[in-house]
Tab-separated table of N, CA and C in Angstrom:
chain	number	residue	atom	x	y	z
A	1	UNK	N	20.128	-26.892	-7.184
A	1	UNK	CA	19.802	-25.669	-6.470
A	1	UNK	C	19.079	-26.016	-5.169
A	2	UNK	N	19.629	-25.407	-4.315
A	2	UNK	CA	18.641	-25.428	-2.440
A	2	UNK	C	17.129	-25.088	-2.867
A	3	UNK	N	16.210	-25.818	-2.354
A	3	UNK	CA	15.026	-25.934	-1.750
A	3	UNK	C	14.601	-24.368	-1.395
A	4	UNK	N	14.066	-23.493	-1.144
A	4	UNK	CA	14.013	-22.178	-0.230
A	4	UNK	C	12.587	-21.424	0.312
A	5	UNK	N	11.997	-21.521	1.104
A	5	UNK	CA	11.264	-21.137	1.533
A	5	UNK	C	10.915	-19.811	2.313
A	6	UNK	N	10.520	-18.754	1.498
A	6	UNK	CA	10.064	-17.382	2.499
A	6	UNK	C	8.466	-17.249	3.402
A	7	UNK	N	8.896	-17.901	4.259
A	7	UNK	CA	7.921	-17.322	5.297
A	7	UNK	C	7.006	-16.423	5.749
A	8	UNK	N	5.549	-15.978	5.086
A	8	UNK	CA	5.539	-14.913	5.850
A	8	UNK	C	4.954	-14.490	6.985
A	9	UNK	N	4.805	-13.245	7.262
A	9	UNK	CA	4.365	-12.712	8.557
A	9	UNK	C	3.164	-13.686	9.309
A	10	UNK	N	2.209	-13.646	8.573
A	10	UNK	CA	1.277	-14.597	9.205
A	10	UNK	C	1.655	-16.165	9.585
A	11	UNK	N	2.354	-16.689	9.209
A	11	UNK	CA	2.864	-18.212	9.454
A	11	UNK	C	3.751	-17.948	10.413
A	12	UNK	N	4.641	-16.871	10.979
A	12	UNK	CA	6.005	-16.581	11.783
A	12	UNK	C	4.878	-15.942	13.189
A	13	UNK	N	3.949	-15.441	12.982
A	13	UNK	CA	2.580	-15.296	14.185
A	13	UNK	C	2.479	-16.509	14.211
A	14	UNK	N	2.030	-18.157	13.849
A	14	UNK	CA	1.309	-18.722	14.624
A	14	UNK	C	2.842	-19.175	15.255
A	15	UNK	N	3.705	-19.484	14.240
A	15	UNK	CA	4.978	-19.950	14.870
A	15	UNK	C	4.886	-19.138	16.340
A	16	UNK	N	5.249	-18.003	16.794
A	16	UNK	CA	5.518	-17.173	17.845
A	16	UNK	C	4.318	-17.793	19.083
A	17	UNK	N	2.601	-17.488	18.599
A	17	UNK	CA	2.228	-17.897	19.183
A	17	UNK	C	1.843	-19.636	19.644
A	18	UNK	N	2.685	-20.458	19.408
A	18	UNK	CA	2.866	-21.991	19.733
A	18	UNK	C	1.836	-22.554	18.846
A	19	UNK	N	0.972	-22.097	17.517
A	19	UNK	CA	0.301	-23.133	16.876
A	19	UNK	C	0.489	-24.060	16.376
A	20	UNK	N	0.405	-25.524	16.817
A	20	UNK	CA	0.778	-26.791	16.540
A	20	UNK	C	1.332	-27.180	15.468
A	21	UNK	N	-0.178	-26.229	13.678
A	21	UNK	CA	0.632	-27.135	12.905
A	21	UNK	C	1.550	-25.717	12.409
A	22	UNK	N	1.749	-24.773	12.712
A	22	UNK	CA	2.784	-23.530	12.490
A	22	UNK	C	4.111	-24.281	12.731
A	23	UNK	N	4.134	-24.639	14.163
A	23	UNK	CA	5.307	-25.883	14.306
A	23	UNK	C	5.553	-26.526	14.133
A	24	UNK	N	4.878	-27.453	13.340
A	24	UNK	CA	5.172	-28.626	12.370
A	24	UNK	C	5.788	-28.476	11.491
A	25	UNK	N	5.105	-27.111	10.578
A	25	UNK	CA	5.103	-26.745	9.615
A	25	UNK	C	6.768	-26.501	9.795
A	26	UNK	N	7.333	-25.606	10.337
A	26	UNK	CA	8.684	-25.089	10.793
A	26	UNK	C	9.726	-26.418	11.303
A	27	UNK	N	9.173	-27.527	11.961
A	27	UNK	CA	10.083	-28.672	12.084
A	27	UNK	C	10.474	-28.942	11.106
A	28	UNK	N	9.533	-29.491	10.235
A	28	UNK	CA	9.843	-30.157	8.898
A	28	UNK	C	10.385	-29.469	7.714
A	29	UNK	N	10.443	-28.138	7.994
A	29	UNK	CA	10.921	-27.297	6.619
A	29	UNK	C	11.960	-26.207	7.230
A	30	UNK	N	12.346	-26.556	8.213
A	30	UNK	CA	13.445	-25.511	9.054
A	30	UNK	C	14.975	-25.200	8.338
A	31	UNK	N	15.230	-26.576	7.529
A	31	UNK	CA	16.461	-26.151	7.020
A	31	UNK	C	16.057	-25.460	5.572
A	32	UNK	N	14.971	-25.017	4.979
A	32	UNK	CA	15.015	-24.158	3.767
A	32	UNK	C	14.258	-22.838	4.375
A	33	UNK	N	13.670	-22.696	5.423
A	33	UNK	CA	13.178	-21.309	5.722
A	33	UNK	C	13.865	-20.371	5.535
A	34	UNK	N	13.279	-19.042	4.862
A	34	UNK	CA	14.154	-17.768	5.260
A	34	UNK	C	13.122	-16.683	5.648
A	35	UNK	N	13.319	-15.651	5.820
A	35	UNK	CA	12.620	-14.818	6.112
A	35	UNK	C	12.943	-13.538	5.333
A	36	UNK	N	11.679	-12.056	4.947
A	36	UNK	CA	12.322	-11.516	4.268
A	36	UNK	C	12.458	-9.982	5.123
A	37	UNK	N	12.891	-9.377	4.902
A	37	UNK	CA	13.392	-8.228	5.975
A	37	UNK	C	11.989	-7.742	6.414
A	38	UNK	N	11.406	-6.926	5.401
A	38	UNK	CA	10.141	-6.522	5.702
A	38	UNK	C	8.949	-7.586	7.071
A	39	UNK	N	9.118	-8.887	6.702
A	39	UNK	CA	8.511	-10.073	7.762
A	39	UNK	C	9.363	-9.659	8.975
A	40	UNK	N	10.480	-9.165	8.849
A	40	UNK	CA	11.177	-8.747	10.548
A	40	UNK	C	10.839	-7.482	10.799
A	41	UNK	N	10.679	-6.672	9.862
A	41	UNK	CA	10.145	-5.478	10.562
A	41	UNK	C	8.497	-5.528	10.781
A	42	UNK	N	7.811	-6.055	10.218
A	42	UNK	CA	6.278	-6.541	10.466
A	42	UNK	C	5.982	-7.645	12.111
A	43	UNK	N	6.926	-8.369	12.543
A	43	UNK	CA	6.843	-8.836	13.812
A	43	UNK	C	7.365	-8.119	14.943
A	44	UNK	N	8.505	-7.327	14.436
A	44	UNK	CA	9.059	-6.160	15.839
A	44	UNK	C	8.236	-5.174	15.834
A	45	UNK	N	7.444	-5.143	15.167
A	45	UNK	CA	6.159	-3.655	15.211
A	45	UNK	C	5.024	-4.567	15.891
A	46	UNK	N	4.973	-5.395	16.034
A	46	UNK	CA	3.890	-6.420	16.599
A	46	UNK	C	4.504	-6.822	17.691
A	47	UNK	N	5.555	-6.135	18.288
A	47	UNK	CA	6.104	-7.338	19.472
A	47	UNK	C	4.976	-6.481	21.090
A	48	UNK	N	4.814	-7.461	22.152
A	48	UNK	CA	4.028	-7.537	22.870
A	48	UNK	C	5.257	-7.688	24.019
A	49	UNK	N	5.603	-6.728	24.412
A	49	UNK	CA	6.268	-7.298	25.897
A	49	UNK	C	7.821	-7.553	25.996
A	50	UNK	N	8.510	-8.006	26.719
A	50	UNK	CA	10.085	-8.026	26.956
A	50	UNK	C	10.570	-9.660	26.408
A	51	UNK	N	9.470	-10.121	27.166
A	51	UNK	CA	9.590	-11.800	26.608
A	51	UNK	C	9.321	-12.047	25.491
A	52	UNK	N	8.216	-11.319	24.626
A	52	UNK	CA	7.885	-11.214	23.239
A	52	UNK	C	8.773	-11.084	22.053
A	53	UNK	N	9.623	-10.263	22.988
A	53	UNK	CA	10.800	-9.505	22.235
A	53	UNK	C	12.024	-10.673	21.758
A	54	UNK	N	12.073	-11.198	22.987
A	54	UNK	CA	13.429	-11.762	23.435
A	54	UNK	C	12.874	-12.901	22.162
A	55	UNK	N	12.067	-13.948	22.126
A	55	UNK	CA	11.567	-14.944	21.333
A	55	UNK	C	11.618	-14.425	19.984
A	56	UNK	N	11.676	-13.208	19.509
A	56	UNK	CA	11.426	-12.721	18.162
A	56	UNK	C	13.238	-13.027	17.783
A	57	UNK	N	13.775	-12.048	18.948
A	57	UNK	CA	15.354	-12.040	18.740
A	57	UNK	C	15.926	-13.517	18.492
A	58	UNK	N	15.697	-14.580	19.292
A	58	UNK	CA	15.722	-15.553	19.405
A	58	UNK	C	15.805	-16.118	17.700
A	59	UNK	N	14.571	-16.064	17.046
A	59	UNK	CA	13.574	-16.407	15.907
A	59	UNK	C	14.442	-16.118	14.806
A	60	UNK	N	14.933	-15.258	14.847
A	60	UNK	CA	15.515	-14.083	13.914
A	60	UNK	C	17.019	-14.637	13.494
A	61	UNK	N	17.367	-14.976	14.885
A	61	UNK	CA	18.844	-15.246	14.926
A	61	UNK	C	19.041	-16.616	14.298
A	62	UNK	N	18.140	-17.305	14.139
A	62	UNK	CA	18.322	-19.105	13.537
A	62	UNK	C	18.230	-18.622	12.419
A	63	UNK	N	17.114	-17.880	11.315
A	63	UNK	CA	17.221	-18.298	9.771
A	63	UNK	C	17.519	-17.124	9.726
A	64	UNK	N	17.903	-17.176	8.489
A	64	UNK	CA	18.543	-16.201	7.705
A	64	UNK	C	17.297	-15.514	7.212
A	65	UNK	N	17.663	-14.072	7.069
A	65	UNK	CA	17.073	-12.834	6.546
A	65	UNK	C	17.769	-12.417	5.585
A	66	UNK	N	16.451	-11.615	4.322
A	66	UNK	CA	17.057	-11.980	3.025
A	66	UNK	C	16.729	-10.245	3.133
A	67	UNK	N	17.435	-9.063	2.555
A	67	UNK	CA	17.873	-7.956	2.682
A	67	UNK	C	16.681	-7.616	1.107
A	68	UNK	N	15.851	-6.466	1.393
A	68	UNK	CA	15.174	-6.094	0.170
A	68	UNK	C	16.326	-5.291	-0.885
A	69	UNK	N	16.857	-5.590	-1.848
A	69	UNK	CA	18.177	-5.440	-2.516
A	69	UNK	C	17.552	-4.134	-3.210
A	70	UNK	N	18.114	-3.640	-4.530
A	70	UNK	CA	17.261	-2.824	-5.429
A	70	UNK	C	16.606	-3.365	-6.688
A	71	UNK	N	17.245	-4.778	-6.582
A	71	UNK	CA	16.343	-5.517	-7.506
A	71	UNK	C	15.012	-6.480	-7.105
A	72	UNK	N	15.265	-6.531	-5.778
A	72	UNK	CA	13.965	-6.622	-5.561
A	72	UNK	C	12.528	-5.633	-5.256
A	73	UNK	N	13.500	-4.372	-4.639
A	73	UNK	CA	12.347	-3.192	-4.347
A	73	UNK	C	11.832	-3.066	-5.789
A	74	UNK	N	12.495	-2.888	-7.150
A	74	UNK	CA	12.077	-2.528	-8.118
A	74	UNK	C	10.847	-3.745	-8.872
A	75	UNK	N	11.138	-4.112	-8.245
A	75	UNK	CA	9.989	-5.747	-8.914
A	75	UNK	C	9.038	-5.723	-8.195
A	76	UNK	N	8.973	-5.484	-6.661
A	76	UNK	CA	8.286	-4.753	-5.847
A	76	UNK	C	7.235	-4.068	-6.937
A	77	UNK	N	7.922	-2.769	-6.659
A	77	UNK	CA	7.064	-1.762	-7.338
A	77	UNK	C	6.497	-2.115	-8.781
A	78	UNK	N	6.909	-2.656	-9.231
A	78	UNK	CA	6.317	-3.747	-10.920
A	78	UNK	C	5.212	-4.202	-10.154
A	79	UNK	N	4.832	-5.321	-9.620
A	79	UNK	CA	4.029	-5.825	-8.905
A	79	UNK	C	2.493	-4.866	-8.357
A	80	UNK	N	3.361	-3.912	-7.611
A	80	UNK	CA	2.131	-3.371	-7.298
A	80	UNK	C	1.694	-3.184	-8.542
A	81	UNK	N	2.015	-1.900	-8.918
A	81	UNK	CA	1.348	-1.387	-10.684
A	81	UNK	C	0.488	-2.291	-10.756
A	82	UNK	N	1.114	-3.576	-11.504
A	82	UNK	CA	0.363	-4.604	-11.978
A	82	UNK	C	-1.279	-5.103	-11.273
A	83	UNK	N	-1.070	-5.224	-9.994
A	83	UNK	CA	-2.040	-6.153	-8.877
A	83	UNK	C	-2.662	-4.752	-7.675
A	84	UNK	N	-2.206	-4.017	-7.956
A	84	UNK	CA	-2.909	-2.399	-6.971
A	84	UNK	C	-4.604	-2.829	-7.115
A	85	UNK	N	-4.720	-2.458	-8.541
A	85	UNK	CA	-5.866	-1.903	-8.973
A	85	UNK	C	-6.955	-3.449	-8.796
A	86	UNK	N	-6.491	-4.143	-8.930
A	86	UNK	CA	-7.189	-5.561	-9.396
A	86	UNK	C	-7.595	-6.389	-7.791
A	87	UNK	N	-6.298	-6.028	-6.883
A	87	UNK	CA	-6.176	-7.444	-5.533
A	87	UNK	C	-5.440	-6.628	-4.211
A	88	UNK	N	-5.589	-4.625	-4.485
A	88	UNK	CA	-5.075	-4.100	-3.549
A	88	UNK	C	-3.635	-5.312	-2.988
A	89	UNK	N	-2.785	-5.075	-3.759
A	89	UNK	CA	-1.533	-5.633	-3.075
A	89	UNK	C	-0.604	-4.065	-3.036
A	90	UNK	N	-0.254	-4.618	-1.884
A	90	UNK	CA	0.167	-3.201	-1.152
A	90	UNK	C	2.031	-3.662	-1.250
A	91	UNK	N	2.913	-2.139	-0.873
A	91	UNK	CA	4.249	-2.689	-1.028
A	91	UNK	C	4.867	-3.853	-0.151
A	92	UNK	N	4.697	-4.180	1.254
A	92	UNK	CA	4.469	-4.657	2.527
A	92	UNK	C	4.705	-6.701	1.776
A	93	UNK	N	3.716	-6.596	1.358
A	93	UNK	CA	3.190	-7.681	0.403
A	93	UNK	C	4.132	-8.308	-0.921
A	94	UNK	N	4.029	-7.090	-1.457
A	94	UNK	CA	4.726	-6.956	-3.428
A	94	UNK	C	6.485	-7.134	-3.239
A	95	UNK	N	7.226	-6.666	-1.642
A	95	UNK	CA	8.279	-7.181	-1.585
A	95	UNK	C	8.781	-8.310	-0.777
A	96	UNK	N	7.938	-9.039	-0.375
A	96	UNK	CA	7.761	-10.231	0.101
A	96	UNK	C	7.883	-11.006	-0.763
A	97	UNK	N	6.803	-10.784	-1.830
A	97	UNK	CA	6.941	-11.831	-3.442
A	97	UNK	C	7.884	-10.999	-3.873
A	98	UNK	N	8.620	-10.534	-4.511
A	98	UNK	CA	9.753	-10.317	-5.108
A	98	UNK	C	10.801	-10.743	-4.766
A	99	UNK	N	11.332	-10.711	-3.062
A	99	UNK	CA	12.312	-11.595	-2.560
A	99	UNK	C	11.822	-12.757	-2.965
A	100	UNK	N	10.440	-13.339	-2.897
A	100	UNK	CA	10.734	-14.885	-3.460
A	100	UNK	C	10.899	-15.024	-5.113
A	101	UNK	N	10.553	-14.159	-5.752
A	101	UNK	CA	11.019	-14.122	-7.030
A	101	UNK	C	12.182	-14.286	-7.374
A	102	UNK	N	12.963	-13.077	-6.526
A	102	UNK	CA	14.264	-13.108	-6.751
A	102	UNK	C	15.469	-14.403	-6.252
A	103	UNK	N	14.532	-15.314	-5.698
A	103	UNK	CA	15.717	-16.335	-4.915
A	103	UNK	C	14.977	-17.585	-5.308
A	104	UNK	N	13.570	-17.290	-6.678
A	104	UNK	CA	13.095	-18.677	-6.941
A	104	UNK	C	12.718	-19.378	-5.641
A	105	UNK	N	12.029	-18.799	-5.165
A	105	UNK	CA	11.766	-19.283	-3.234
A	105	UNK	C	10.238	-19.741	-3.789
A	106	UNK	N	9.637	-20.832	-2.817
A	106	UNK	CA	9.052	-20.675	-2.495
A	106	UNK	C	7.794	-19.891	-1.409
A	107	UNK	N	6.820	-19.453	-1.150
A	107	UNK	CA	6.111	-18.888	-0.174
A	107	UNK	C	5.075	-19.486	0.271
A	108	UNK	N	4.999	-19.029	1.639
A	108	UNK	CA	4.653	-20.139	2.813
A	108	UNK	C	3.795	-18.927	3.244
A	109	UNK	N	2.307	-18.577	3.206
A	109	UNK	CA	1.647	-17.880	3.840
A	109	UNK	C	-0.360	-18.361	3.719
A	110	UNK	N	-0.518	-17.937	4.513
A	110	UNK	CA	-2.035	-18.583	5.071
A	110	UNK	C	-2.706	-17.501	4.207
A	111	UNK	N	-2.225	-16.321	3.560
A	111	UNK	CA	-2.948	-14.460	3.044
A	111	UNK	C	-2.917	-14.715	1.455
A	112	UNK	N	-3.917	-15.950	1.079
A	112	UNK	CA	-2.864	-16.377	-0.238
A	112	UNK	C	-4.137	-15.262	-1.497
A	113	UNK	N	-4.797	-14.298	-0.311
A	113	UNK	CA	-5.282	-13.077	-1.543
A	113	UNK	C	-4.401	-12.066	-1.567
A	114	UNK	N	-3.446	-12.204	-0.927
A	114	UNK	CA	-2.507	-10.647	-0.667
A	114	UNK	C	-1.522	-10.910	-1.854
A	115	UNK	N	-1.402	-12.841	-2.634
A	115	UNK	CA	-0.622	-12.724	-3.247
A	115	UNK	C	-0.962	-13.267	-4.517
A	116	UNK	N	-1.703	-12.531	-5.529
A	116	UNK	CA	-2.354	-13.309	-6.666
A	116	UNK	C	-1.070	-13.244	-7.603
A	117	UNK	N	0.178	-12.747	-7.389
A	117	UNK	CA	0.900	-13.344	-8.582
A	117	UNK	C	1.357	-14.635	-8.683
A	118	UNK	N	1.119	-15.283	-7.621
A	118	UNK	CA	1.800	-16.733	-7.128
A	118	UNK	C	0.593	-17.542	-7.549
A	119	UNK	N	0.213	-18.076	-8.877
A	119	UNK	CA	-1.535	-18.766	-9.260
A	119	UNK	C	-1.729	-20.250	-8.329
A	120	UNK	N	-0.476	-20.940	-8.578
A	120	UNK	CA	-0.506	-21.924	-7.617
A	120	UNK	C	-0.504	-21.840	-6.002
A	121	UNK	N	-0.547	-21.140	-6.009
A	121	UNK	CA	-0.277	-20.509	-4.011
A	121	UNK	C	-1.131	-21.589	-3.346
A	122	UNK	N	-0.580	-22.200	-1.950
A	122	UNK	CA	-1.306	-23.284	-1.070
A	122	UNK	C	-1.122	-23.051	0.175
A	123	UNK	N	-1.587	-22.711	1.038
A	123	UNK	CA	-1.476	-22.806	2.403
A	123	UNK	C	-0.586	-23.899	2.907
A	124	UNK	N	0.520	-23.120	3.886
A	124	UNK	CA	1.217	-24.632	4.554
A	124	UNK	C	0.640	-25.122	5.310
A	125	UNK	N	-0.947	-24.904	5.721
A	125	UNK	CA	-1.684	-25.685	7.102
A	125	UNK	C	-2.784	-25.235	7.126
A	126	UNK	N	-3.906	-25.831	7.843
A	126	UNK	CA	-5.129	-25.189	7.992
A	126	UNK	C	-5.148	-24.934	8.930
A	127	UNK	N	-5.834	-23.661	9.436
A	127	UNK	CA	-6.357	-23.677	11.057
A	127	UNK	C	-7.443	-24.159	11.508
């Protein structure tokens, strides 16, 4: 089985904004990255400008984007239930981990309280 890595929003910010090891991080793991839809609609609501834009489009167009299916929205919503009350994980979040659930992905994010179902969770870098 492929390697697979979901990215999220916060690691695809330092990527955007040129942080060294964001780009490292992305050299070395570029052929299993994916991204999950929600992480594309979370950076085009954040975009800053025409050039901002163009680099997102750019971004977007190399890895693949993984479509929130109905088996993942529904695991989604499992998730919250579960982690609402305990670690405020919000939907934004809960279908981020579910796409990686659903594709056995790994996740690549610096927010590793947004995701207490993942116990092993590690930062891909320090700042």
């Amino acid at each position: 089985m492929n390697k697979r890595i979901i990215a999220d929003t916060d690691v695809v910010i330092d990527l955007l904004r040129g942080h060294d090891q964001a780009i490292s991080f992305f050299k070395a793991n570029g052929d299993y990255i994916h991204f999950s839809a929600i992480t594309v609609a979370e950076i085009y609501a954040g975009a800053r400008g025409k050039q901002e834009q163009i680099a997102i489009e750019r971004l977007f167009s190399v890895f693949p984007v993984i479509a929130a299916t109905s088996e993942i929205a529904c695991e989604a919503g499992k998730l919250v239930q579960k982690w609402r009350a305990s670690h405020s994980v919000e939907v934004p979040d809960a279908i981020i981990a579910a796409t990686c659930l659903a594709l056995n992905a790994e996740l690549s994010t610096l927010n590793l309280k947004h995701y207490p179902m993942f116990m092993d969770l590690t930062p891909p870098y320090r700042k």
